[in-house]
CSV table of C-alpha atoms and ligand atoms in Angstrom, one decimal:
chain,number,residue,atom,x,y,z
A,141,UNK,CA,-22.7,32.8,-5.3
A,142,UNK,CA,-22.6,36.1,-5.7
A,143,UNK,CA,-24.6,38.3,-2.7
A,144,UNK,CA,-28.4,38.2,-3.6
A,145,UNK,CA,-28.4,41.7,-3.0
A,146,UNK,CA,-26.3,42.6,-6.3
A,147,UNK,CA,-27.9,39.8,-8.4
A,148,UNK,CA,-31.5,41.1,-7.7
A,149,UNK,CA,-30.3,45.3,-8.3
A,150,UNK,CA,-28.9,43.9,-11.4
A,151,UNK,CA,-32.0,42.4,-12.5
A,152,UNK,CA,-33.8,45.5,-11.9
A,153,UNK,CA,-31.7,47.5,-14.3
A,154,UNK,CA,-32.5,44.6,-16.7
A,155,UNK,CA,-36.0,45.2,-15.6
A,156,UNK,CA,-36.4,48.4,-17.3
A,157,UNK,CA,-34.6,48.1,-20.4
A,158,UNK,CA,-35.9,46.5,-23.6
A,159,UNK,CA,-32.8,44.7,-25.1
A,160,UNK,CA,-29.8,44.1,-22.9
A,161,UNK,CA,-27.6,46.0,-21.3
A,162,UNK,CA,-23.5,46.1,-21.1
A,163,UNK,CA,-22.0,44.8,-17.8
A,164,UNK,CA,-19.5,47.0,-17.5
A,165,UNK,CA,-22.4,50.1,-18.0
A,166,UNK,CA,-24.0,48.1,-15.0
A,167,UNK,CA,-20.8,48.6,-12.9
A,168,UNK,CA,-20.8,52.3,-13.3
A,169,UNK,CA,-24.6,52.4,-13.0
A,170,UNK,CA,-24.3,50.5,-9.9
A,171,UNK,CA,-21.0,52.0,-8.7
A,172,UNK,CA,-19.2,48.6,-8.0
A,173,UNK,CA,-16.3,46.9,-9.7
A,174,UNK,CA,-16.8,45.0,-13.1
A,175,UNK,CA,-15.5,42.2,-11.9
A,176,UNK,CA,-18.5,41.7,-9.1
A,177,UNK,CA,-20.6,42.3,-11.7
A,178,UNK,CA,-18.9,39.6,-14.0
A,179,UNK,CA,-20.0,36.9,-11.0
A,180,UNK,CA,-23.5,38.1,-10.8
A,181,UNK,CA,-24.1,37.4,-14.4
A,182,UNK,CA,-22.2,33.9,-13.8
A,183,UNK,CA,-24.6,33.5,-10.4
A,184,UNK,CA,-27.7,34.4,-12.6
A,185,UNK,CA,-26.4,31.9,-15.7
A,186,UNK,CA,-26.1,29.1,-13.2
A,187,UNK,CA,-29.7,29.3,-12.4
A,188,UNK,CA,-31.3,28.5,-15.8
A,189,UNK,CA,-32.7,31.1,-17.6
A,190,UNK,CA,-33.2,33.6,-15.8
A,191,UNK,CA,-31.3,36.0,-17.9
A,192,UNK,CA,-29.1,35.3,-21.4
A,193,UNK,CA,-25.4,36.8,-21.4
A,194,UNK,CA,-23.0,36.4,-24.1
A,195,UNK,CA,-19.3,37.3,-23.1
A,196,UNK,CA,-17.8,40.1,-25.3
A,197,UNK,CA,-14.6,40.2,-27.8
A,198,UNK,CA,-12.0,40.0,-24.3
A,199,UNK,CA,-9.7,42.9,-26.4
A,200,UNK,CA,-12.6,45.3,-27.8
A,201,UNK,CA,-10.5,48.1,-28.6
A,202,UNK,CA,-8.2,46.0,-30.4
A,203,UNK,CA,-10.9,44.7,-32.9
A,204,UNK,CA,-12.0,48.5,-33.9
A,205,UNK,CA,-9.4,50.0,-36.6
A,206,UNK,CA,-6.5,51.1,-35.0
A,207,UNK,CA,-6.6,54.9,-36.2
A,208,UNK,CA,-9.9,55.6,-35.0
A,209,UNK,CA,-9.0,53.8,-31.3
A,210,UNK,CA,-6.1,56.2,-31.2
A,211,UNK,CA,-8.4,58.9,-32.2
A,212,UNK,CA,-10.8,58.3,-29.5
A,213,UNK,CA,-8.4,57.6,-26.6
A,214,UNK,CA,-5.0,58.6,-27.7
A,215,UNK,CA,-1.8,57.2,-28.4
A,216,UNK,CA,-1.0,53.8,-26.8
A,217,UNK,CA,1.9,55.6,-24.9
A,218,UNK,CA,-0.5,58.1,-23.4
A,219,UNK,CA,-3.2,55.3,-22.1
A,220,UNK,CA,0.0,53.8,-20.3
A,221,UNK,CA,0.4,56.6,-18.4
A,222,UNK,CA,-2.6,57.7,-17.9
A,223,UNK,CA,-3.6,54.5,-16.6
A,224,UNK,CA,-0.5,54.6,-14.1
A,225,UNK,CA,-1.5,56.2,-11.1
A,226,UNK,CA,0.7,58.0,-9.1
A,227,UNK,CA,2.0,55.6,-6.7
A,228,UNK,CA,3.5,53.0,-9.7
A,229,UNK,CA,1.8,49.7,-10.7
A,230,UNK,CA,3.2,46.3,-11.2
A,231,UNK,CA,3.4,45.5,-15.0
A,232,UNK,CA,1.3,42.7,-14.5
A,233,UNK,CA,-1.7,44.4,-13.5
A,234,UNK,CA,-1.0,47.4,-15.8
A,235,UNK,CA,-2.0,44.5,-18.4
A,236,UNK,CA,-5.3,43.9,-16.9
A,237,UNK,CA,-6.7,47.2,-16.7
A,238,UNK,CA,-5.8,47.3,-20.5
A,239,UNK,CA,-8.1,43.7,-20.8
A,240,UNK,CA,-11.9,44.0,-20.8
A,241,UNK,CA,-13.7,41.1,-20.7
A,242,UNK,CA,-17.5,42.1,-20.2
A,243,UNK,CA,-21.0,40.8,-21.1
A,244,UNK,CA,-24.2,41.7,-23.1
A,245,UNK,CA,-26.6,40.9,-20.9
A,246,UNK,CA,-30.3,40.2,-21.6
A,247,UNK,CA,-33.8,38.6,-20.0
A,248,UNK,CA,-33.9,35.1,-20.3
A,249,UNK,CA,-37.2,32.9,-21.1
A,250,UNK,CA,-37.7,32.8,-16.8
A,251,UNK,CA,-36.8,36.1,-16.2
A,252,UNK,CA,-37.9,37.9,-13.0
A,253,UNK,CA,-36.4,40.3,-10.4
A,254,UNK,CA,-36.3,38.1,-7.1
A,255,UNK,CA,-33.8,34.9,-6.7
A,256,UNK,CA,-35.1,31.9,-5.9
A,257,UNK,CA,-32.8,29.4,-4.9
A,258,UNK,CA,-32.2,26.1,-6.7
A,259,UNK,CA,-32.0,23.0,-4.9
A,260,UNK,CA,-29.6,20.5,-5.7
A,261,UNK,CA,-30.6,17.6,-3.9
A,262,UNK,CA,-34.3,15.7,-3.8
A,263,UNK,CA,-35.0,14.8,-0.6
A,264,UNK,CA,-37.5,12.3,0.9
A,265,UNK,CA,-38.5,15.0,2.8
A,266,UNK,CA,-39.6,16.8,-0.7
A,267,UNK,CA,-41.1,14.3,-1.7
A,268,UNK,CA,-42.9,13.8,1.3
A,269,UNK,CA,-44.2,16.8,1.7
A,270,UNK,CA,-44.8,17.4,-1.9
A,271,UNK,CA,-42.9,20.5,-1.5
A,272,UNK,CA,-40.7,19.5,-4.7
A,273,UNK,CA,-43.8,20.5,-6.7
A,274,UNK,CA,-42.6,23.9,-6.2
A,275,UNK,CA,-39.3,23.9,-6.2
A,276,UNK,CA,-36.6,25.1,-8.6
A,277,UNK,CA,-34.1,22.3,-9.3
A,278,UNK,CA,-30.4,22.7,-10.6
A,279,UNK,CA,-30.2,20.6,-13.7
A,280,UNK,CA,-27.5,18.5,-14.3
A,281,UNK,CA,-24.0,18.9,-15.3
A,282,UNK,CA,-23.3,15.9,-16.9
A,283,UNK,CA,-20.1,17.8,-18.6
A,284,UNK,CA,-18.6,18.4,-15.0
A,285,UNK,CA,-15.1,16.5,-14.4
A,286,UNK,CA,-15.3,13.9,-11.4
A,287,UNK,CA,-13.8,14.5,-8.3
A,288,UNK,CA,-10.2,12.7,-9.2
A,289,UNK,CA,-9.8,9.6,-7.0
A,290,UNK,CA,-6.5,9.6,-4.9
A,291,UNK,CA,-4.2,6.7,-6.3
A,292,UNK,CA,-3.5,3.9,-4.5
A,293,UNK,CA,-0.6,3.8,-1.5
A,294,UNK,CA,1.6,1.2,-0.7
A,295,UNK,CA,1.6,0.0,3.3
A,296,UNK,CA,5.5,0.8,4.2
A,297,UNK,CA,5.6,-3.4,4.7
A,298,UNK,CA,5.3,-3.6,0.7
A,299,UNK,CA,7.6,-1.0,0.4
A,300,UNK,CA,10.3,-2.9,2.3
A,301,UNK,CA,9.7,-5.8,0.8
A,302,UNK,CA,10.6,-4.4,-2.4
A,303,UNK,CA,13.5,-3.6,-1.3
A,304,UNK,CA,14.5,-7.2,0.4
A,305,UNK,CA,13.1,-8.6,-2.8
A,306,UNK,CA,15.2,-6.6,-4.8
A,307,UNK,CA,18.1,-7.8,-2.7
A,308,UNK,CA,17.5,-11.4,-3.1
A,309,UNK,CA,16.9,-10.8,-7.0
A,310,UNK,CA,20.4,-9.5,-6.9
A,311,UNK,CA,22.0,-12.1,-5.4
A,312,UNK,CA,20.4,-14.6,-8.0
A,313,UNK,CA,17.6,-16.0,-5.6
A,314,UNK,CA,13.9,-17.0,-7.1
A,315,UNK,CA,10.8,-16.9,-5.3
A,316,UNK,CA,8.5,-19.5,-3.8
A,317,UNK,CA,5.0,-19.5,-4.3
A,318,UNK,CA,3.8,-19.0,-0.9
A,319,UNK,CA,-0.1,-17.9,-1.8
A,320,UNK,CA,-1.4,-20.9,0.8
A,321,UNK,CA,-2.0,-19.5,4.5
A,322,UNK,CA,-3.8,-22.5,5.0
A,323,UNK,CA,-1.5,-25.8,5.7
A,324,UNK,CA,-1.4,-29.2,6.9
A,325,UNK,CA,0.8,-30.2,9.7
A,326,UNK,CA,2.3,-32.1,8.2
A,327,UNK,CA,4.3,-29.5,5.8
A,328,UNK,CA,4.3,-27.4,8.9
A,329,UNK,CA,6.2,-29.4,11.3
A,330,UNK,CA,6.9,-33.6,10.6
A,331,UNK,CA,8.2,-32.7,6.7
A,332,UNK,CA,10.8,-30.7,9.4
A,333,UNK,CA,11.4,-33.6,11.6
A,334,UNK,CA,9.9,-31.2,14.4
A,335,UNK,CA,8.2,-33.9,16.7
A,336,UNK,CA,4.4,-34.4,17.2
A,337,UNK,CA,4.6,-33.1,21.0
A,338,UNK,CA,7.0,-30.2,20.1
A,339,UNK,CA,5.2,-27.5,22.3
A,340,UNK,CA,5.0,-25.0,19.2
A,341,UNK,CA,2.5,-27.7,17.6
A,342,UNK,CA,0.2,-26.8,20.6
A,343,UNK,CA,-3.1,-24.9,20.5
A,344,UNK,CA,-1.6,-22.3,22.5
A,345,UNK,CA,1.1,-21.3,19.9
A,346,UNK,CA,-1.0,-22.6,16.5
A,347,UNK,CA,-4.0,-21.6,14.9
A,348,UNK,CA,-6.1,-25.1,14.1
A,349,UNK,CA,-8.7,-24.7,11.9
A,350,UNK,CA,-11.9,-26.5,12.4
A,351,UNK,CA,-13.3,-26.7,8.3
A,352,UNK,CA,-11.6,-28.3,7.1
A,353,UNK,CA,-9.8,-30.0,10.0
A,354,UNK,CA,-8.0,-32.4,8.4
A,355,UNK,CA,-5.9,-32.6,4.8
A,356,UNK,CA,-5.9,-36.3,3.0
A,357,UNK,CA,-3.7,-35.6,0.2
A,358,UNK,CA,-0.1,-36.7,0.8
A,359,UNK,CA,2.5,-38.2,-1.1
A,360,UNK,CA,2.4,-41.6,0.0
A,361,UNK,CA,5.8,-43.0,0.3
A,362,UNK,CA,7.2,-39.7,1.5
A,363,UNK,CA,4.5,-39.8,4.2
A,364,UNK,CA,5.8,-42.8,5.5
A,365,UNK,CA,9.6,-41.7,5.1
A,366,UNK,CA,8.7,-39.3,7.4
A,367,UNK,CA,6.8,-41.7,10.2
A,368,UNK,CA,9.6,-44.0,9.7
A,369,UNK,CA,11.9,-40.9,10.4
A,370,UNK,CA,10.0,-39.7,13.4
A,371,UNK,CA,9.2,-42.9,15.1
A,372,UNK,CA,12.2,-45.1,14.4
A,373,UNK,CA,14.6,-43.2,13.0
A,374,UNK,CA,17.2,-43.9,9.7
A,375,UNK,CA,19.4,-42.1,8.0
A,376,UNK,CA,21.9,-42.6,10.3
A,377,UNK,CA,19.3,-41.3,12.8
A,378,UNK,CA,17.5,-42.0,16.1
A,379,UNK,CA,14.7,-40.5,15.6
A,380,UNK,CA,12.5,-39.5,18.5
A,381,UNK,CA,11.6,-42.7,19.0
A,382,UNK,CA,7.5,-42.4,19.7
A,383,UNK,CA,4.2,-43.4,18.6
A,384,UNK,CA,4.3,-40.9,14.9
A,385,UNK,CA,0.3,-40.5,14.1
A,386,UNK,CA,-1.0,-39.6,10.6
A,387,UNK,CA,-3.9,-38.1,12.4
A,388,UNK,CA,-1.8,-35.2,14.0
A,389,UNK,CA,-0.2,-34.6,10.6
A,390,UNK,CA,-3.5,-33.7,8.6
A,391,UNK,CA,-4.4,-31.1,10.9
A,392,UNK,CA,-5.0,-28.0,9.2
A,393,UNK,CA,-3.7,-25.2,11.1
A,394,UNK,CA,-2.3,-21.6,9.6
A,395,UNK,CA,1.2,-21.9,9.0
A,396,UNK,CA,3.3,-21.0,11.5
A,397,UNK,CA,6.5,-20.2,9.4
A,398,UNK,CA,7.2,-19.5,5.9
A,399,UNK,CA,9.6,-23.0,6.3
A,400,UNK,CA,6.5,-25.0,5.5
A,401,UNK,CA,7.1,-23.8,1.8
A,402,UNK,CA,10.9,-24.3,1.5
A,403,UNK,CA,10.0,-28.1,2.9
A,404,UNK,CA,7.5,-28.3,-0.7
A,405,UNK,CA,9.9,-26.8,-2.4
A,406,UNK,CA,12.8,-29.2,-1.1
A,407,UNK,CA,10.5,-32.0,-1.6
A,408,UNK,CA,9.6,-30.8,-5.3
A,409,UNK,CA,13.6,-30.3,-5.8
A,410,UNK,CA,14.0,-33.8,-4.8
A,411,UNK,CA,11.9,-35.5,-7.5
A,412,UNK,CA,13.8,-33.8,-10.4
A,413,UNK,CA,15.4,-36.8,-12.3
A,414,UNK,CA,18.8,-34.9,-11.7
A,415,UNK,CA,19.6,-32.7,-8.6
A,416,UNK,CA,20.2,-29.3,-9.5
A,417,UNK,CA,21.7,-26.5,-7.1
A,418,UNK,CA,18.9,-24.1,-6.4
A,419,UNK,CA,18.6,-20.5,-4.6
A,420,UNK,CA,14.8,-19.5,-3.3
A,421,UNK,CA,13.4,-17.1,-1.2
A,422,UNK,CA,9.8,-15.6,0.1
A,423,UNK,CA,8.4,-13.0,1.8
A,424,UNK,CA,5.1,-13.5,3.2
A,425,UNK,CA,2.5,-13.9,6.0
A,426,UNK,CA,2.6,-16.4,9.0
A,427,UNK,CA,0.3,-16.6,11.7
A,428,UNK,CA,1.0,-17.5,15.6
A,429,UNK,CA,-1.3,-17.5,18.5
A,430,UNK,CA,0.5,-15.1,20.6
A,431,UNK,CA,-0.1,-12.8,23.2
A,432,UNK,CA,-0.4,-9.2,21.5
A,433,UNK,CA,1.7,-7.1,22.7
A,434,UNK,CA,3.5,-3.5,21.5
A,435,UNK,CA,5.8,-5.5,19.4
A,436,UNK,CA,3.6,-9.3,18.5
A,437,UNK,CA,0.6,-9.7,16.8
A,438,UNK,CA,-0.8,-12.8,16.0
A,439,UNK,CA,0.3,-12.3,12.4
A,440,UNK,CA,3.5,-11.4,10.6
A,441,UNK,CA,5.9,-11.4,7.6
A,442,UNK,CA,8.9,-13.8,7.2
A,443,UNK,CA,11.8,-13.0,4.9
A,444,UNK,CA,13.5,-16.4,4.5
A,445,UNK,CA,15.9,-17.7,2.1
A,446,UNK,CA,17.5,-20.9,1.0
A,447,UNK,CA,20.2,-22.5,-0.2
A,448,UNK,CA,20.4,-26.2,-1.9
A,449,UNK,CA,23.5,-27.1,-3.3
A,450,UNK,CA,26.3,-30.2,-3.0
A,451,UNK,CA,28.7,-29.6,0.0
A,452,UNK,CA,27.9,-26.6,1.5
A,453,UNK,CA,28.9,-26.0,5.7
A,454,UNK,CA,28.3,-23.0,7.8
A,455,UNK,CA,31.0,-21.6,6.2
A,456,UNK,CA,28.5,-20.7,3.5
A,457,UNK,CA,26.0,-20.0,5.7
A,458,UNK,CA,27.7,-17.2,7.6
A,459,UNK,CA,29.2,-16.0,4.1
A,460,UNK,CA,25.6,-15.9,2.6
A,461,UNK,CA,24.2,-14.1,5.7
A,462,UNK,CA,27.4,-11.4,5.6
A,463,UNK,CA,26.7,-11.0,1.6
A,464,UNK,CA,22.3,-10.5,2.2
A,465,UNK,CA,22.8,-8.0,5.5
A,466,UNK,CA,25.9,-6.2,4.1
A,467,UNK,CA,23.5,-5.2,1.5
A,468,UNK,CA,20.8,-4.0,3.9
A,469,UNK,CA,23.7,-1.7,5.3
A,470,UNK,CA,24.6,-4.0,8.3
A,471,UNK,CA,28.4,-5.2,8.4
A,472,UNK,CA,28.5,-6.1,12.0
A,473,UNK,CA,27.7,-9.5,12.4
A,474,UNK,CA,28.0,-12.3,15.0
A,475,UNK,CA,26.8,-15.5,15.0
A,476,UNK,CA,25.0,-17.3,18.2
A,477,UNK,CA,24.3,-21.0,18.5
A,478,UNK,CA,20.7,-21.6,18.3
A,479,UNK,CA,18.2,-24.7,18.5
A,480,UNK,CA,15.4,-25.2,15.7
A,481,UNK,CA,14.4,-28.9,15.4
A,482,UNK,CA,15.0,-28.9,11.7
A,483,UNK,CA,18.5,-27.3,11.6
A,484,UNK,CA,21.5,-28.4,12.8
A,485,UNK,CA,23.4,-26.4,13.9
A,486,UNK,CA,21.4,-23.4,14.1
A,487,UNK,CA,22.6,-20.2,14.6
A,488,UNK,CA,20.9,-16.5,15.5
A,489,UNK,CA,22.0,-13.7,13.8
A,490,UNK,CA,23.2,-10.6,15.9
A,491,UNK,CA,24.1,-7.2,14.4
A,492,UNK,CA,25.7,-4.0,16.4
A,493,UNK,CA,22.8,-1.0,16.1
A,494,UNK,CA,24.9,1.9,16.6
A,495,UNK,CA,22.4,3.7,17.8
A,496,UNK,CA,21.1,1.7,21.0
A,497,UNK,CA,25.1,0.6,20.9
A,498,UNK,CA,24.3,-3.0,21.7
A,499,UNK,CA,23.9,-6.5,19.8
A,500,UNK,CA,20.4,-7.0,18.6
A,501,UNK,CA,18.7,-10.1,16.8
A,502,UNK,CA,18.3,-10.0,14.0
A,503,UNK,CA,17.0,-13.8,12.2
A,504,UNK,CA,17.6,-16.9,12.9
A,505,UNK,CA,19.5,-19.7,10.3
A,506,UNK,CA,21.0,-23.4,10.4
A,507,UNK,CA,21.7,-26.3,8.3
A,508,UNK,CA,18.7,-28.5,7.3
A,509,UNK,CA,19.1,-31.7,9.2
A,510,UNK,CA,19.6,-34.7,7.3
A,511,UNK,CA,16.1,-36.2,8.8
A,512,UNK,CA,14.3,-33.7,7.1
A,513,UNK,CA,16.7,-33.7,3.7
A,514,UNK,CA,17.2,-37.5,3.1
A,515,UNK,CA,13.6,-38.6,3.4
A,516,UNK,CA,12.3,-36.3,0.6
A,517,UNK,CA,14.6,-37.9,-1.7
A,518,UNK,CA,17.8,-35.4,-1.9
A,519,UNK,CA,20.7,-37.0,-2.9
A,520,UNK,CA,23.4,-37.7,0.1
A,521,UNK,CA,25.9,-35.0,-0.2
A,522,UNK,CA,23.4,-32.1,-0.7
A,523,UNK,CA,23.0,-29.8,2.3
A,524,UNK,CA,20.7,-26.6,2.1
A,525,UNK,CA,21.4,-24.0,4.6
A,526,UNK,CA,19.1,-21.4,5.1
A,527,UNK,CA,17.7,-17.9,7.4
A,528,UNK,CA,14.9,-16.4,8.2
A,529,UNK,CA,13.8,-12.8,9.6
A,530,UNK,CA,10.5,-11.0,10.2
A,531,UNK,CA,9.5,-7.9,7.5
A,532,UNK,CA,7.9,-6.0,10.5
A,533,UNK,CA,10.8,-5.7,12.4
A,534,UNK,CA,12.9,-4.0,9.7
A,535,UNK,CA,10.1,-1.6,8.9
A,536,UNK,CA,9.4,-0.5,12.0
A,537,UNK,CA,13.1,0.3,12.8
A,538,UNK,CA,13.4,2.3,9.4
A,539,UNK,CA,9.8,3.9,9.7
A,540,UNK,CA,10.3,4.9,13.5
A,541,UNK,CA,7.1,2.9,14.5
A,542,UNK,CA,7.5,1.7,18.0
A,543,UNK,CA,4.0,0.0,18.5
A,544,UNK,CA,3.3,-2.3,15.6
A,545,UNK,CA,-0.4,-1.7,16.1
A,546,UNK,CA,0.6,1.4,14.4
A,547,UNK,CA,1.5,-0.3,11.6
A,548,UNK,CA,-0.6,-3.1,11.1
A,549,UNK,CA,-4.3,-3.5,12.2
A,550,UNK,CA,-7.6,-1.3,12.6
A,551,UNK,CA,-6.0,1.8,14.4
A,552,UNK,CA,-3.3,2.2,11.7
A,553,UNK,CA,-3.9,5.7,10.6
A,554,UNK,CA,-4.3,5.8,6.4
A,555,UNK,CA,-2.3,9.4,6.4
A,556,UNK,CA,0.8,7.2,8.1
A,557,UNK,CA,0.4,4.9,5.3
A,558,UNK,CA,0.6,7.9,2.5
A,559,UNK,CA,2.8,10.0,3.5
A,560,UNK,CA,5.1,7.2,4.3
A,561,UNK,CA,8.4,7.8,1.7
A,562,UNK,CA,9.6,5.1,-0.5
A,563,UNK,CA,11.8,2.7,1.3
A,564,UNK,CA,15.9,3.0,1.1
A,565,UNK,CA,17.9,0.7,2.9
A,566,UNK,CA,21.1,2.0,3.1
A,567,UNK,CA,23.6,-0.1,1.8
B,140,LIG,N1,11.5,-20.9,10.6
B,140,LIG,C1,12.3,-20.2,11.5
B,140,LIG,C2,11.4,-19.3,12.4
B,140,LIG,O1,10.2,-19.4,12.2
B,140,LIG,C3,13.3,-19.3,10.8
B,140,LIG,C4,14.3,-20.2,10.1
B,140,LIG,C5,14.3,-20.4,8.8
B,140,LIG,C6,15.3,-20.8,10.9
B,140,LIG,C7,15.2,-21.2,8.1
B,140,LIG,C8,16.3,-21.6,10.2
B,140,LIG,C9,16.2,-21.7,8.9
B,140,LIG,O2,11.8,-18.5,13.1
């Protein structure tokens, strides 16, 4: 808004004249710039009717017959340098003292001399008070454009993911569903011959839910594969040799690892009519009940992949594993032997980080075992092989994060997650 001071000196000049006058007569009357005078009449338009202005051919003396223009102010060369003053002016500007854009200015149906301020906003104070009876109110602008909403961000974890996606997309693997958070454990831990008093199937490390507690749908004779498995062994197996109980199965817990869906999907596999070799792979969330700490929450992202195809040994394994981290940009590999009670052998991955100049974890892999293979119905001959990684861990080396409640969780910081730059793994 112009300063009140102007408007209301302008609308005394309007005051005393019958029609309207010029703005750029009011300029020199008042002695001020045009263009000052240009917001006051865009001030006094914006509340209501005060006064009427209609904005002026921008290029007057262009519209009046050339001859008589020249006669009036002379030649077009002699305005030029007359309107140069003597210390030079930028060509730019010389262009807009040649431009006049003014108004015709005139009372409007609510004219008057003194501003009154329009309000913008009804308050329940106003109403209240009744005070809105005599208040001014700024109508509407229904033309206005909307404040444009910001587009949406990705969280640097999608961003990654992408990328290992795109890796596993290369090398011709297809994803699992892996929409269910919610499992049984059964798919959790007996389809992968991981024993009922295996200490990870306690509440300290699992999230149990209690509604539903239990699931009841299981395939029937694979259920009892399994218990068979467990209990007595088979298969050319031991087993573990103990008391196997359904009722420990159908708890319902939050899956623990994104292996629960590779066992459904090895399951599905194995009730194909004919075996076929498959590749999958996922990238989602799993849940543990961990202490938090500056590098654990109680939830996180796996990257997993697997392999199911007649004959294949750790030779593939290892040769798989160079093939997916080469592609990530890490070469140096070495292989350490591992336990997981589904995998056998197991192996954890180690790469060299140049930077900290030392070995560093990097996922964990095996062999399915036969216990967990031959009950679901996979023909004898087939082995799978497969890894798995976490998503944060990646992401918060290539983000610089060292505290992953930066990342993930209520204190993350919604600038960290815009300005974050698309991910590049270097490969
Ligand atoms: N499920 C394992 C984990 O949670 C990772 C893994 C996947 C290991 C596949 C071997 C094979 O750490």
């Amino acid at each position: 808004m112009a300063d009140t001071g102007l408007l209301e000196a302008l609308l005394r000049l309007l005051e005393k004249v019958d029609g309207g006058i010029e703005s750029q007569d009011v300029a020199a009357d008042l002695g001020v710039d045009h263009q000052l005078i240009v917001g006051a009449v865009k001030s006094l338009q914006a509340l209501g009717e005060v006064i009427s202005a209609e904005q002026k051919s921008s290029k007057r003396w262009e519209l009046t017959g050339e001859g008589c223009e020249i006669a009036e102010q002379g030649s077009h060369e002699a305005r030029v340098f007359n309107a140069i003053p003597d210390k030079g002016l930028p060509q730019n500007e010389l262009m807009l003292t040649m431009t006049v854009k003014s108004y015709w200015i005139t009372k409007g149906s609510s004219f008057s001399t003194t501003i009154t301020k329009q309000e913008t906003e009804l308050t329940p104070e106003m109403i209240a008070s009744g005070s809105w009876k005599e208040k001014k109110f700024k109508p509407y602008n229904f033309e206005a454009m909307g404040v444009a909403p910001d587009c949406g961000h990705l969280h640097p974890l999608m961003k990654v993911r992408t990328q290992f996606r795109q890796i596993f997309l290369e090398m011709g693997f297809t994803e699992m569903p892996t929409n269910n958070f919610i499992e049984s454990s059964f798919w959790n831990f007996d389809s992968l011959f991981q024993p009922q008093q295996h200490p990870a199937r306690d509440q300290h490390d699992t999230f149990f839910i209690s509604d539903p507690a239990l699931a009841h749908e299981f395939p029937q004779d694979y259920l009892e594969r399994v218990k068979q498995v467990h209990s007595e062994g088979g298969y050319g197996s031991q087993g573990y040799k103990y008391d196997w109980k359904i009722e420990e199965a159908q708890k319902n817990l939050l899956r623990t690892h994104t292996t629960a869906v590779s066992a459904r999907m090895l399951y599905k596999l194995a009730q194909q009519e004919k075996f076929t070799p498959v590749k999958y792979f996922s990238i989602d969330r799993v849940f543990r009940n961990e202490s938090l700490d500056a590098t654990h929450l109680a939830e996180f992202h796996q990257i997993e992949g697997v392999v199911a195809d007649y004959g294949l040994t750790l030779g593939n394994l290892m040769g798989v594993l160079h093939e997916f981290f080469t592609k990530l940009g890490i070469t140096k590999l070495r292989f350490k032997p591992a336990y997981n009670p589904y995998t056998e052998p197991s192996m954890e991955v180690f790469s060299y980080h140049e930077g900290l100049k030392k070995w560093v974890e990097v996922g964990n892999s095996g062999v399915f075992r036969p216990e967990m293979l031959l009950p679901m119905g996979l023909p004898e001959g087939v082995s799978v092989i497969a890894w798995g990684l976490s998503l944060e861990r990646p992401t918060m080396i290539k983000y610089g994060i060292n505290n992953i409640r930066e990342l993930v969780g209520h204190k993350v910081n919604l600038q960290m997650v815009y300005d974050s730059p698309i991910c590049r793994l270097d490969s």
